[in-house]
Short mmCIF file of C-alpha atoms and ligand atoms in Angstrom, two decimals:
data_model
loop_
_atom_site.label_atom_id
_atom_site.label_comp_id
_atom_site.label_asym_id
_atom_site.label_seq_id
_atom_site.Cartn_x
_atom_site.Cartn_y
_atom_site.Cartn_z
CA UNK A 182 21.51 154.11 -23.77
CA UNK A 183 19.79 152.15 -26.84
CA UNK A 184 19.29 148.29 -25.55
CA UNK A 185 18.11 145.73 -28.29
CA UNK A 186 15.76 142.46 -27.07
CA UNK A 187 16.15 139.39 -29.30
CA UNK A 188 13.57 136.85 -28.35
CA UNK A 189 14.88 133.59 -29.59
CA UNK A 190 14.02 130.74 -31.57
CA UNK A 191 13.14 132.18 -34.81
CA UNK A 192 14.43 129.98 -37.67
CA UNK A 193 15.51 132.76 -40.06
CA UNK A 194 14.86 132.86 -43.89
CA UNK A 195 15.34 135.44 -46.56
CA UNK A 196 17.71 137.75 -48.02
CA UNK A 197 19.89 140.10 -46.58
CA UNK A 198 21.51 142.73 -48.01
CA UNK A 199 25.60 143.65 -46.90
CA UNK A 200 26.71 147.09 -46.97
CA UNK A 201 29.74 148.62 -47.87
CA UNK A 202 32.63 147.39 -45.57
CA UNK A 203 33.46 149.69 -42.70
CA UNK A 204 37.18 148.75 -42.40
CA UNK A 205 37.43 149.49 -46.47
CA UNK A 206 35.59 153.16 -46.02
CA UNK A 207 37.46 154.44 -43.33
CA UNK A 208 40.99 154.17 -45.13
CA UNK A 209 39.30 155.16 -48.46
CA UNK A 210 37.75 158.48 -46.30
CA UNK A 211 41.54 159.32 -45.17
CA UNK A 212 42.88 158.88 -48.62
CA UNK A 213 40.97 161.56 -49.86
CA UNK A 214 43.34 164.22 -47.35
CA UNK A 215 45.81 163.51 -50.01
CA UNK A 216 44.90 165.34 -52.44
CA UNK A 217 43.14 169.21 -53.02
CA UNK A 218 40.72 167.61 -55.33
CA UNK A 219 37.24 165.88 -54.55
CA UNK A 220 37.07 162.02 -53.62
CA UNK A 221 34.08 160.32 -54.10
CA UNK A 222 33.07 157.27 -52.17
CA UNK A 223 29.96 155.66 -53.05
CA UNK A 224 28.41 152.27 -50.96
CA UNK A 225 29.32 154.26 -47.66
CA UNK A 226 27.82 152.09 -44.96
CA UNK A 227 25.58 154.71 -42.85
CA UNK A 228 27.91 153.80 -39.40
CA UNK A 229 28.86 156.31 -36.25
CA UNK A 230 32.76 155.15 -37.25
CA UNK A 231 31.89 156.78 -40.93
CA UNK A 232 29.70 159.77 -39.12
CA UNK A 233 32.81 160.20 -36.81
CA UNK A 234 35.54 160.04 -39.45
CA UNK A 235 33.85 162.91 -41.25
CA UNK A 236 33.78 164.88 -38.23
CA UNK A 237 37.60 164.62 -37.89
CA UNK A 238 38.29 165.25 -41.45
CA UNK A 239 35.99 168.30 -41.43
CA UNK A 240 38.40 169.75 -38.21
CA UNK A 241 41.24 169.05 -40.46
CA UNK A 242 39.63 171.33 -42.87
CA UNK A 243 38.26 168.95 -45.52
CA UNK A 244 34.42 169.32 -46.45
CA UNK A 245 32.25 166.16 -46.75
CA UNK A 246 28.94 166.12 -48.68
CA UNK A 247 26.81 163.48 -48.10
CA UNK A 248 25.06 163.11 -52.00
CA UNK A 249 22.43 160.07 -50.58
CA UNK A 250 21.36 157.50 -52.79
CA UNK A 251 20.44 157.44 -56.64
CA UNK A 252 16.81 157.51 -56.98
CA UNK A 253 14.68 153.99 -56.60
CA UNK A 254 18.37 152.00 -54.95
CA UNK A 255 17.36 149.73 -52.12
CA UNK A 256 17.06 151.40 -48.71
CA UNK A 257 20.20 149.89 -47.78
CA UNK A 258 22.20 150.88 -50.71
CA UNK A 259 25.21 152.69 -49.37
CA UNK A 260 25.64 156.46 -49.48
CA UNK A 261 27.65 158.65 -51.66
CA UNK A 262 30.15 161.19 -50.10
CA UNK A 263 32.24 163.69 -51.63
CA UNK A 264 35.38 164.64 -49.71
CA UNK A 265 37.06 167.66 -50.74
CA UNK A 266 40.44 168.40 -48.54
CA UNK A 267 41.25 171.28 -51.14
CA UNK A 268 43.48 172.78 -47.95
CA UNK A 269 44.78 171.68 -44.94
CA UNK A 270 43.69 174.29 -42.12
CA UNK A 271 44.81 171.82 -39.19
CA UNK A 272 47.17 169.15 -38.64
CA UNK A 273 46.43 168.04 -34.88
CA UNK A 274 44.03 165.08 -34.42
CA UNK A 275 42.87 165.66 -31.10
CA UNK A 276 42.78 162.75 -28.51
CA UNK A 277 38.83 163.28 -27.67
CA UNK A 278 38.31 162.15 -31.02
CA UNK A 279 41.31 159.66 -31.77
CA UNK A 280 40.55 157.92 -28.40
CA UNK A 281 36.90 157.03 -29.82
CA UNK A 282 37.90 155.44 -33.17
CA UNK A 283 41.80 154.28 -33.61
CA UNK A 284 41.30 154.05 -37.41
CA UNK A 285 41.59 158.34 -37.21
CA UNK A 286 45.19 157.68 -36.14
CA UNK A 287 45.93 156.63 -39.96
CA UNK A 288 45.47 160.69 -40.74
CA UNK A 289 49.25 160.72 -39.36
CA UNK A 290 50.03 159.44 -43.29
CA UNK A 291 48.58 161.57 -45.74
CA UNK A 292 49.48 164.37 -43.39
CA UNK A 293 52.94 163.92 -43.14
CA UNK A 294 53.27 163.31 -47.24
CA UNK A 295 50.80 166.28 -48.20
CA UNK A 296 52.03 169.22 -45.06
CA UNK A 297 54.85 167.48 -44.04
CA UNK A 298 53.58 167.65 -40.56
CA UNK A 299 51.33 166.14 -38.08
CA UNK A 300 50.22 166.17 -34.61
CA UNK A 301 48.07 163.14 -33.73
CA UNK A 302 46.96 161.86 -31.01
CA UNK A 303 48.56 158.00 -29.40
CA UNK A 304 45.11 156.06 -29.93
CA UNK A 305 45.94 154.41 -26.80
CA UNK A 306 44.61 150.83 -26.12
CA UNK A 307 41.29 149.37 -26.14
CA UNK A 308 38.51 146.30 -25.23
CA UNK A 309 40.83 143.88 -26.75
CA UNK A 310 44.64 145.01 -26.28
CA UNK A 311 47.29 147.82 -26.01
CA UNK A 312 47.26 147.73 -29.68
CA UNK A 313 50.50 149.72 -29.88
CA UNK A 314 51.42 151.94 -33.14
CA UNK A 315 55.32 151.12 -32.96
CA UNK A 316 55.39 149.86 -36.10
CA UNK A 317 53.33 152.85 -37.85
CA UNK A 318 56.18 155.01 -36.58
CA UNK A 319 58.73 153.09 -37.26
CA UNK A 320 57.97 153.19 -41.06
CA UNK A 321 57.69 156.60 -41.46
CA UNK A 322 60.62 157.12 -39.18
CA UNK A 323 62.48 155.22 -42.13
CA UNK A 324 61.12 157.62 -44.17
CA UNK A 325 62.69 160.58 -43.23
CA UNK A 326 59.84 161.50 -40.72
CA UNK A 327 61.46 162.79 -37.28
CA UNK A 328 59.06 161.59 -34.66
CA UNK A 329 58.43 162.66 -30.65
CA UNK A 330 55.80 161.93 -28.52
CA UNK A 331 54.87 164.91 -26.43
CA UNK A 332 51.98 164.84 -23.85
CA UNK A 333 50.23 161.63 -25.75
CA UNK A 334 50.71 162.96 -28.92
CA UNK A 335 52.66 161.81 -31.60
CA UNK A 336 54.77 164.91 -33.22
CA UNK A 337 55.70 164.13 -36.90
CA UNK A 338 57.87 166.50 -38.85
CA UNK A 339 58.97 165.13 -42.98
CA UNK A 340 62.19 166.34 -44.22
CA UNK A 341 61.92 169.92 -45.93
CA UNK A 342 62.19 167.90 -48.93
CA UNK A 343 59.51 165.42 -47.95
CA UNK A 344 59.04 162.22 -47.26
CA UNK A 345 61.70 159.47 -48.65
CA UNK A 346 60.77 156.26 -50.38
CA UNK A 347 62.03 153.36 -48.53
CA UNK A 348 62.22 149.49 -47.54
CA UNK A 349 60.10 148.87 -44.94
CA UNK A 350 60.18 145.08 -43.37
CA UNK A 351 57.65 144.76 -41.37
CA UNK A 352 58.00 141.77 -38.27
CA UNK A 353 54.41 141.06 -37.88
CA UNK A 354 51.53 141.93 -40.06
CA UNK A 355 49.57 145.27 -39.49
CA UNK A 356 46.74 146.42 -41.65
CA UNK A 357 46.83 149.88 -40.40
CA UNK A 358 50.33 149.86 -40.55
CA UNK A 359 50.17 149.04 -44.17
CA UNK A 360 47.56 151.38 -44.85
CA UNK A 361 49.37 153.99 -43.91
CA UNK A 362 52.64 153.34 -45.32
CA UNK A 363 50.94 152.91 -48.30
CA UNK A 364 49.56 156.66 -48.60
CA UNK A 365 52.61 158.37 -47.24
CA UNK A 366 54.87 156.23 -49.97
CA UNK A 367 52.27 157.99 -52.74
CA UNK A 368 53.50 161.21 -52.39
CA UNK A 369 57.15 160.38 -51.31
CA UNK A 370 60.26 160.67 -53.42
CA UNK A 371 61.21 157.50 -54.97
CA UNK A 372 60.39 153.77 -54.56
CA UNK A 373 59.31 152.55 -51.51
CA UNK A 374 58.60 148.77 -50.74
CA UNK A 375 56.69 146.81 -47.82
CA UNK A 376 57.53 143.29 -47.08
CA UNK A 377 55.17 141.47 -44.96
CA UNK A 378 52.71 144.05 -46.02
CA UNK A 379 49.13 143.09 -45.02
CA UNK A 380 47.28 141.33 -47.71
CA UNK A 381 43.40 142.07 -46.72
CA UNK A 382 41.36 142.79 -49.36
CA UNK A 383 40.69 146.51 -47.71
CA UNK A 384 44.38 146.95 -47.77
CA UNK A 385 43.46 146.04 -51.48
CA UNK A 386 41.08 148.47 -52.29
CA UNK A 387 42.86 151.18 -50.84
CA UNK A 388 45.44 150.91 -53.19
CA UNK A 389 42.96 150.45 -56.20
CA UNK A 390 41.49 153.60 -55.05
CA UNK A 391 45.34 155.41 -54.78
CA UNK A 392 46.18 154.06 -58.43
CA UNK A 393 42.77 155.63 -59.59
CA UNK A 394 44.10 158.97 -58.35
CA UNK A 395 46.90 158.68 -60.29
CA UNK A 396 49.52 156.97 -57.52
CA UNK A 397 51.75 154.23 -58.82
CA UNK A 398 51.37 151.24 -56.62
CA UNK A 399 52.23 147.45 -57.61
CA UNK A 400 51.99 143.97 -55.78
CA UNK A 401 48.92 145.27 -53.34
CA UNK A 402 46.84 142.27 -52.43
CA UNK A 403 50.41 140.34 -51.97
CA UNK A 404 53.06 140.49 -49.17
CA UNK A 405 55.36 142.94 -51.14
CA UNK A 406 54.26 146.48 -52.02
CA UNK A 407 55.57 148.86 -54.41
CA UNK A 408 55.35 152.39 -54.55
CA UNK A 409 56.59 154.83 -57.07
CA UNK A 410 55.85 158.27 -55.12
CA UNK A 411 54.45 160.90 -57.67
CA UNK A 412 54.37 164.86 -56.73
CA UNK A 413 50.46 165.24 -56.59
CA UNK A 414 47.37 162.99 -56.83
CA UNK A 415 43.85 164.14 -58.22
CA UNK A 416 40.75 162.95 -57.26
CA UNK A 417 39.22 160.27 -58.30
CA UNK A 418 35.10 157.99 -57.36
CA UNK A 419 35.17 154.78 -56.14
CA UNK A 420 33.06 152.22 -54.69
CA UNK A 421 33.58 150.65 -51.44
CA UNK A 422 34.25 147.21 -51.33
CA UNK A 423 31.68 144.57 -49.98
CA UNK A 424 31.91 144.29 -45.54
CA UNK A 425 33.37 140.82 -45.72
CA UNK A 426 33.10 140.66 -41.94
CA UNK A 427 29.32 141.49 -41.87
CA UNK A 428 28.75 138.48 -44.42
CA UNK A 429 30.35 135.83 -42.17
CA UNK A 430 28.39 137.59 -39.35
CA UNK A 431 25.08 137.38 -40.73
CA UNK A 432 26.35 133.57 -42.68
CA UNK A 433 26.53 131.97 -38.79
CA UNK A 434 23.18 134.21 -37.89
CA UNK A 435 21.67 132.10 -40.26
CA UNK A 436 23.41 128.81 -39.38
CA UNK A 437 22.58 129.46 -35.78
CA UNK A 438 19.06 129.40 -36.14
CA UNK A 439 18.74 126.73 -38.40
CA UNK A 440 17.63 128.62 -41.18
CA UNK A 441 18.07 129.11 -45.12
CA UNK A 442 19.22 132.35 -46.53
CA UNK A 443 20.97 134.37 -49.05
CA UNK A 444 23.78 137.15 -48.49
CA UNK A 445 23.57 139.90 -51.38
CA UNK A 446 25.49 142.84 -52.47
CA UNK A 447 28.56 141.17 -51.31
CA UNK A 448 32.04 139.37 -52.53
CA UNK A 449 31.89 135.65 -51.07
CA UNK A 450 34.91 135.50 -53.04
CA UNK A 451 37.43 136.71 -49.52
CA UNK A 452 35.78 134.65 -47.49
CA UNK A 453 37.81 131.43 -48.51
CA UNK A 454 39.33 130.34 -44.47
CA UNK A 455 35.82 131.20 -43.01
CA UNK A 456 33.86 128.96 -45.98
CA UNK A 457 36.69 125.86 -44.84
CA UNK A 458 35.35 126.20 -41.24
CA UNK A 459 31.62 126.43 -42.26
CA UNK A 460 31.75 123.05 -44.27
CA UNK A 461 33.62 121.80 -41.26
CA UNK A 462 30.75 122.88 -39.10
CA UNK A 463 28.30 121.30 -41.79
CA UNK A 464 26.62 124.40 -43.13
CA UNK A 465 25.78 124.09 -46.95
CA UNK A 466 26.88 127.18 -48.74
CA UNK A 467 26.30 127.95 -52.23
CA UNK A 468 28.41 131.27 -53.74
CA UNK A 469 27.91 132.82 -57.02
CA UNK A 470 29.79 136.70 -57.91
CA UNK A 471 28.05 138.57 -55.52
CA UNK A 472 25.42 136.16 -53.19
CA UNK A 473 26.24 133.71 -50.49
CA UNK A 474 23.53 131.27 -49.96
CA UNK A 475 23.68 129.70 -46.26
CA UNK A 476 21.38 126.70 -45.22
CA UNK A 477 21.85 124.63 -42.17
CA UNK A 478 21.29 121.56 -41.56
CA UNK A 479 19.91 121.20 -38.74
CA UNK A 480 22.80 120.16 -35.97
CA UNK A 481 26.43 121.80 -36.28
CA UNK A 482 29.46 120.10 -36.18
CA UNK A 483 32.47 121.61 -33.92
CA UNK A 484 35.36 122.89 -35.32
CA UNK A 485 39.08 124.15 -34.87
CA UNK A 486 39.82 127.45 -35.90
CA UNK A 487 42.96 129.61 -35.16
CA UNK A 488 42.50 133.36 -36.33
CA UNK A 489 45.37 134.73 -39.11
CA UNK A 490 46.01 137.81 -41.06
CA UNK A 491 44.27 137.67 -44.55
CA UNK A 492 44.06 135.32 -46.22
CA UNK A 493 43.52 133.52 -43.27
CA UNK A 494 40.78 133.23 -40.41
CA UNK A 495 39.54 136.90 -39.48
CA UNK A 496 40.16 137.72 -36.20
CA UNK A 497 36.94 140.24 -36.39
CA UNK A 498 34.77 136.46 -37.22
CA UNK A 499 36.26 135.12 -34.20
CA UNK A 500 33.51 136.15 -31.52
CA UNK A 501 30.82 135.19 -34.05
CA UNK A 502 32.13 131.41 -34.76
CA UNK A 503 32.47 131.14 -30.88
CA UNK A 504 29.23 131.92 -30.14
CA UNK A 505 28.33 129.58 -33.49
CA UNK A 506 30.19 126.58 -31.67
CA UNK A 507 28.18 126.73 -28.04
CA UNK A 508 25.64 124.99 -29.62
CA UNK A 509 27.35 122.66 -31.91
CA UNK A 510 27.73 118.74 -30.98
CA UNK A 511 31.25 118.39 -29.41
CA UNK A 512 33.92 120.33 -28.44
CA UNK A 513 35.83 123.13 -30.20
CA UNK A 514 38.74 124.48 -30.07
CA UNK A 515 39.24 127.95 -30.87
CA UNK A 516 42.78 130.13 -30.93
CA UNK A 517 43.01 133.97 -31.12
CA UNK A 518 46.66 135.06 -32.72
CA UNK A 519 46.15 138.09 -33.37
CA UNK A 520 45.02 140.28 -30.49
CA UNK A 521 45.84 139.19 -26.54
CA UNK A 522 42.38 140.17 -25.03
CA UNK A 523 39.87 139.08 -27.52
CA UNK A 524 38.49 137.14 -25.88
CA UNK A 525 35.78 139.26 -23.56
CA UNK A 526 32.80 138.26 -25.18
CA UNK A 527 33.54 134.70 -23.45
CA UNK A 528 31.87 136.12 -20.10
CA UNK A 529 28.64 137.17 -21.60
CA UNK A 530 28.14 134.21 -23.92
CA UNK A 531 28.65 132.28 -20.00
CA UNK A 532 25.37 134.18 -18.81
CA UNK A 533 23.73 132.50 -21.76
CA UNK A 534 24.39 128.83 -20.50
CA UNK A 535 27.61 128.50 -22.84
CA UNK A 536 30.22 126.35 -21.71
CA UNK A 537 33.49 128.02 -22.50
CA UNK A 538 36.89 127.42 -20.96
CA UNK A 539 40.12 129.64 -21.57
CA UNK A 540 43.74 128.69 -21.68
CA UNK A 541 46.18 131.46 -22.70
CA UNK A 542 45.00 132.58 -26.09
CA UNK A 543 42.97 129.04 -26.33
CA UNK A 544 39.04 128.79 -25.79
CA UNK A 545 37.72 125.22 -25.67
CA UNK A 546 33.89 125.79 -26.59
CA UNK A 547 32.00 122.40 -25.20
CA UNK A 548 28.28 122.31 -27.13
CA UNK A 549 25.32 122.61 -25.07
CA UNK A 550 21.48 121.79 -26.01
CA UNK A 551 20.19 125.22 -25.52
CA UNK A 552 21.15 129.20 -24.12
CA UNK A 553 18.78 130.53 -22.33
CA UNK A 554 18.39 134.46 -22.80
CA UNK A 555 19.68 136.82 -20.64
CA UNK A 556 20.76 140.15 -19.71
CA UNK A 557 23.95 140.72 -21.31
CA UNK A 558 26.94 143.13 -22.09
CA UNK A 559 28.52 144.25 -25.69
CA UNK A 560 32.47 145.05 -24.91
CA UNK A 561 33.57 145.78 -28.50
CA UNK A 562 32.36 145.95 -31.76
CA UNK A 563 32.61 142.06 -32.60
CA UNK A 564 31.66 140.28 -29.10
CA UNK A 565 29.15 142.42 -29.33
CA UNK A 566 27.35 140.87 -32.56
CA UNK A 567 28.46 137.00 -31.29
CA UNK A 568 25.85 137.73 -28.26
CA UNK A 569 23.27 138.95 -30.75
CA UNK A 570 24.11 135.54 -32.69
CA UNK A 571 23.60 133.47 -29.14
CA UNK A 572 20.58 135.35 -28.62
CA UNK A 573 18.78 134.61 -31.47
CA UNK A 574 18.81 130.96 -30.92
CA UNK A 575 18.83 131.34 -26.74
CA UNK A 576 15.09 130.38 -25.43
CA UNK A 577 13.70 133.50 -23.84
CA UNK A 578 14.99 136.71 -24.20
CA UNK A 579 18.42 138.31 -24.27
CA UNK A 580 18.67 142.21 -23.87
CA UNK A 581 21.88 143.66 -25.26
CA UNK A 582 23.64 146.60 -23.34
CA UNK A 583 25.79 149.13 -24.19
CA UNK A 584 24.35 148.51 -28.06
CA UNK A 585 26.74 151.55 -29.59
CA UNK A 586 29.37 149.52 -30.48
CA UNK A 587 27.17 147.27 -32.37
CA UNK A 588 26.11 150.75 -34.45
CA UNK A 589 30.03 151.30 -34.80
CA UNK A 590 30.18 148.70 -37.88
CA UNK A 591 26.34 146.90 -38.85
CA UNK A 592 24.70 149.06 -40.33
CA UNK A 593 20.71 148.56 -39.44
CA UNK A 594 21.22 145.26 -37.84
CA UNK A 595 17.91 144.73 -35.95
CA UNK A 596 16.60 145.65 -39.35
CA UNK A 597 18.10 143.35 -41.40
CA UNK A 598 17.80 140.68 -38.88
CA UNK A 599 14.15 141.25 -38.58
CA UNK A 600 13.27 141.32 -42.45
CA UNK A 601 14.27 137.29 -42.09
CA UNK A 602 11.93 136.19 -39.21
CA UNK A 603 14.51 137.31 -35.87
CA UNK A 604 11.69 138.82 -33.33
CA UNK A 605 14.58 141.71 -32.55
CA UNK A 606 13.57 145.14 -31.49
CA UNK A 607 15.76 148.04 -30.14
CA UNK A 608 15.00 149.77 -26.83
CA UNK A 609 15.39 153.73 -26.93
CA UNK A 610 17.46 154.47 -23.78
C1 EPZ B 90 42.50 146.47 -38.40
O1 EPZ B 90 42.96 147.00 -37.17
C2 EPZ B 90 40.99 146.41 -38.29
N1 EPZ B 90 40.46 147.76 -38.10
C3 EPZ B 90 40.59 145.52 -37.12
O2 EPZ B 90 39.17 145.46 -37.09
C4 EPZ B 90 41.15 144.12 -37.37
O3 EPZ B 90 40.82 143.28 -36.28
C5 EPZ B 90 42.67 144.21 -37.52
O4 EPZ B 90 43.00 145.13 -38.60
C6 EPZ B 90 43.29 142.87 -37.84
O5 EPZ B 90 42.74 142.36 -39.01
C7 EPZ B 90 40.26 148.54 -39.19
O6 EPZ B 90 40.53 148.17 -40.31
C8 EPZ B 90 39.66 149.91 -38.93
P1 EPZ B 90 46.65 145.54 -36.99
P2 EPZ B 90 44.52 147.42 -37.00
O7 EPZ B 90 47.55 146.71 -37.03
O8 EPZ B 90 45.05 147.89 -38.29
C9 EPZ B 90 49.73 144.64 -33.48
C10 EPZ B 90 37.05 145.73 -36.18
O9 EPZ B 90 36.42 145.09 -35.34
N2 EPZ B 90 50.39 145.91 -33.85
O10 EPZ B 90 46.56 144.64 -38.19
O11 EPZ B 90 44.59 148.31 -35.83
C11 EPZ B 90 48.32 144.85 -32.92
O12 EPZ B 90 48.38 145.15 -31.55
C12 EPZ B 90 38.50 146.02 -35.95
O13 EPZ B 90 36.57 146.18 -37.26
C13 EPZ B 90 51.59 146.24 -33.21
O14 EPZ B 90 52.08 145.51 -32.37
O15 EPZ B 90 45.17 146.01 -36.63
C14 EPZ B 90 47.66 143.52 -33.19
O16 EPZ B 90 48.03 142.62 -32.17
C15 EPZ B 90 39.01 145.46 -34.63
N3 EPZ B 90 52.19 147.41 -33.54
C16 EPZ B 90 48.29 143.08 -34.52
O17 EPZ B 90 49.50 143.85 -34.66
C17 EPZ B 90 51.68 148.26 -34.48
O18 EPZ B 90 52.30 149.31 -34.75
C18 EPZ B 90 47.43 143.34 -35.75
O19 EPZ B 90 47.00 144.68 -35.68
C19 EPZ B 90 50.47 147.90 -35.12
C20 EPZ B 90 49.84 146.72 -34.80
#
């Protein structure tokens, strides 16, 4: 397995480039099973989630075409992929594949509204909770869809007539949950409407992408979503948003280090919670449309953070700002809402000379005067890239295990790192 060494101390300065956001593609690449003409994504981020999801979508009998990038675009412009689910051959989404990458559960949507069947794997839990889909089924359950679980799989059947517009209240914000409500209301009969629908900006661009193939959606972006279902949708290109999650990341990279440097390509613009908690932490940073200049000065300041759905504090920045904090002068205090194990990356950032304590779903994070590098462990996608953070400004070296799920959703990160000064190198294993 692929290790990555990160020997600290390198003030980093420069540009770096964000990709195309993983947790926009993914919904975008499932959208496109709901119709029998081509969907084009362009800014794909090149991830193993993306390489995976095709994979799936292929067994389901779409075909994916990976066009590259236009001539002379940066090398880390995003690709452009044409998915073409012109037929269904198979509705099962089997659980070698679903247990890899939860996101392929959402397929349970678009192929309930376009066969009126599906067979899809439970995702089962993962790193950071049981993550239960309760709330998936019980929407599409309201909309006519009879559901049984049988041997870990969930067994969906729509009413001959298909699925049924409907009110769906939902008690606790769920992206996915919204996601796919969303694409199985497009195709229903009648109105359907979701209160306390998620309001993340993916959630967002899913629906831009819907109305672009010819779906009648109002209110997305809000709390309360309306759909008009329509009999068929046609295919449509659009652009994947801006990885709002990988601009934080790389924002506290650069504050960690002490460094100056600019975030292109991106939209600062849904970053509004994590920009509050920044200035808290005394990092100057500049936005315009599509850059977010960072510069630090110097010491950081600690802070008090408690992570919300959209538009509040991302739970998937929550890792990063802890590791941010071990080195900041005083004590913060940092509270996870949203998930009831995130907090594994706490361990790791420990064998770095961090000085965490955990209460319940409370970490106080007490500043020390330096990490010192160290052999460490990447549990999920998002502690993983909080011990790369640590690392860059730990004295000595820190070698990164189990460095796949860091490939699951940054795109090139030693390489981005390393165009701004990080000495960061990855170790074929
Ligand atoms: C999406 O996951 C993201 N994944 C996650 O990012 C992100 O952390 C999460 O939203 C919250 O913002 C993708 O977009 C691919 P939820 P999702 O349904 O949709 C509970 C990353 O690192 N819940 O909003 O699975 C659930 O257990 C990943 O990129 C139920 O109880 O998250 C959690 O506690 C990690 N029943 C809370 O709701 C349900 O039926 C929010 O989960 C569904 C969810």
């Amino acid at each position: 397995m692929d290790k990555i060494l990160i020997r600290g101390g390198k003030v980093l300065k420069g540009e770096i480039p964000i990709s195309g956001a993983k947790n926009a593609a993914l919904p975008l690449m499932i959208a496109a099973l709901l119709t029998e003409e081509p969907l084009t994504l362009s800014n794909v981020p090149r991830l193993a989630d993306v390489a995976l999801l095709q994979r799936i979508l292929r067994e389901l009998g779409a075909h994916t075409t990976l066009l590259g990038r236009k001539a002379g675009e940066s090398p880390f412009a995003g690709d452009v992929v044409r998915i073409h689910a012109e037929e269904i051959t198979n509705i099962t989404a089997p659980y070698e594949l679903v247990s890899r990458m939860r996101a392929s559960f959402w397929v349970i949507g678009p192929l309930l509204a376009r066969c009126g069947q599906a067979r899809v794997s439970l995702p089962g839990g993962c790193a950071i909770g049981t993550r239960p889909v309760d709330l998936y089924l019980k929407a599409l359950s309201a909309m006519g869809a009879e559901i049984d679980i049988e041997q870990g799989y969930v067994v969906a059947k729509a009413p001959e007539k298909g699925l049924q517009g409907a009110r769906i209240v939902f008690p606790k914000v769920s992206v996915g949950a919204t996601h796919v409500t969303m694409m199985a209301a497009a195709l229903a009969r009648g109105e359907t409407v979701i209160e306390n629908a998620a309001r993340e900006p993916e959630v967002a661009d899913l629906a831009r992408c819907l109305k672009a193939m010819g779906a009648k959606i109002e209110g997305e972006g809000t709390s309360t979503i309306h759909i008009e279902g329509v009999t068929a949708l046609h295919g449509a290109d659009h652009a994947v948003l801006p990885d709002r999650i990988e601009t934080g990341t790389y924002a506290m990279a650069i504050a960690m280090t002490g460094g100056e440097g600019t975030l292109t390509h991106t939209r600062p613009d849904f970053l509004d919670a994590f920009l509050e908690v920044m200035e808290e932490a005394g990092v100057t940073i500049t936005l315009d449309e599509t850059r977010m200049h960072v510069k630090s000065n110097g010491g950081l300041k600690p802070v008090s953070v408690e992570t919300q759905p959209y538009p509040g504090f991302p739970t998937d920045l929550q890792a990063q700002i802890m590791a941010l904090m071990t080195m900041a002068d005083g004590v913060s205090v940092i509270r996870e809402t949203i998930f009831e194990n995130r907090f594994m990356h706490v361990q790791e950032l420990a064998r770095l000379g961090a000085d965490i304590s955990l209460s319940g779903d409370t970490a106080q994070v007490r500043g020390v005067n330096e990490l010192i590098g160290a052999p460490v462990m990447a549990t999920d996608l998002r502690a993983s890239v909080s011990l790369v953070i640590a690392g860059l400004a730990a004295r000595g070296t820190t070698e990164l295990n189990r460095v796949y799920h860091l490939d699951r959703g940054f795109e090139a990160l030693e390489h981005k790192l390393a165009a701004v000064g990080a000495d960061i190198e990855r170790v074929r294993g």
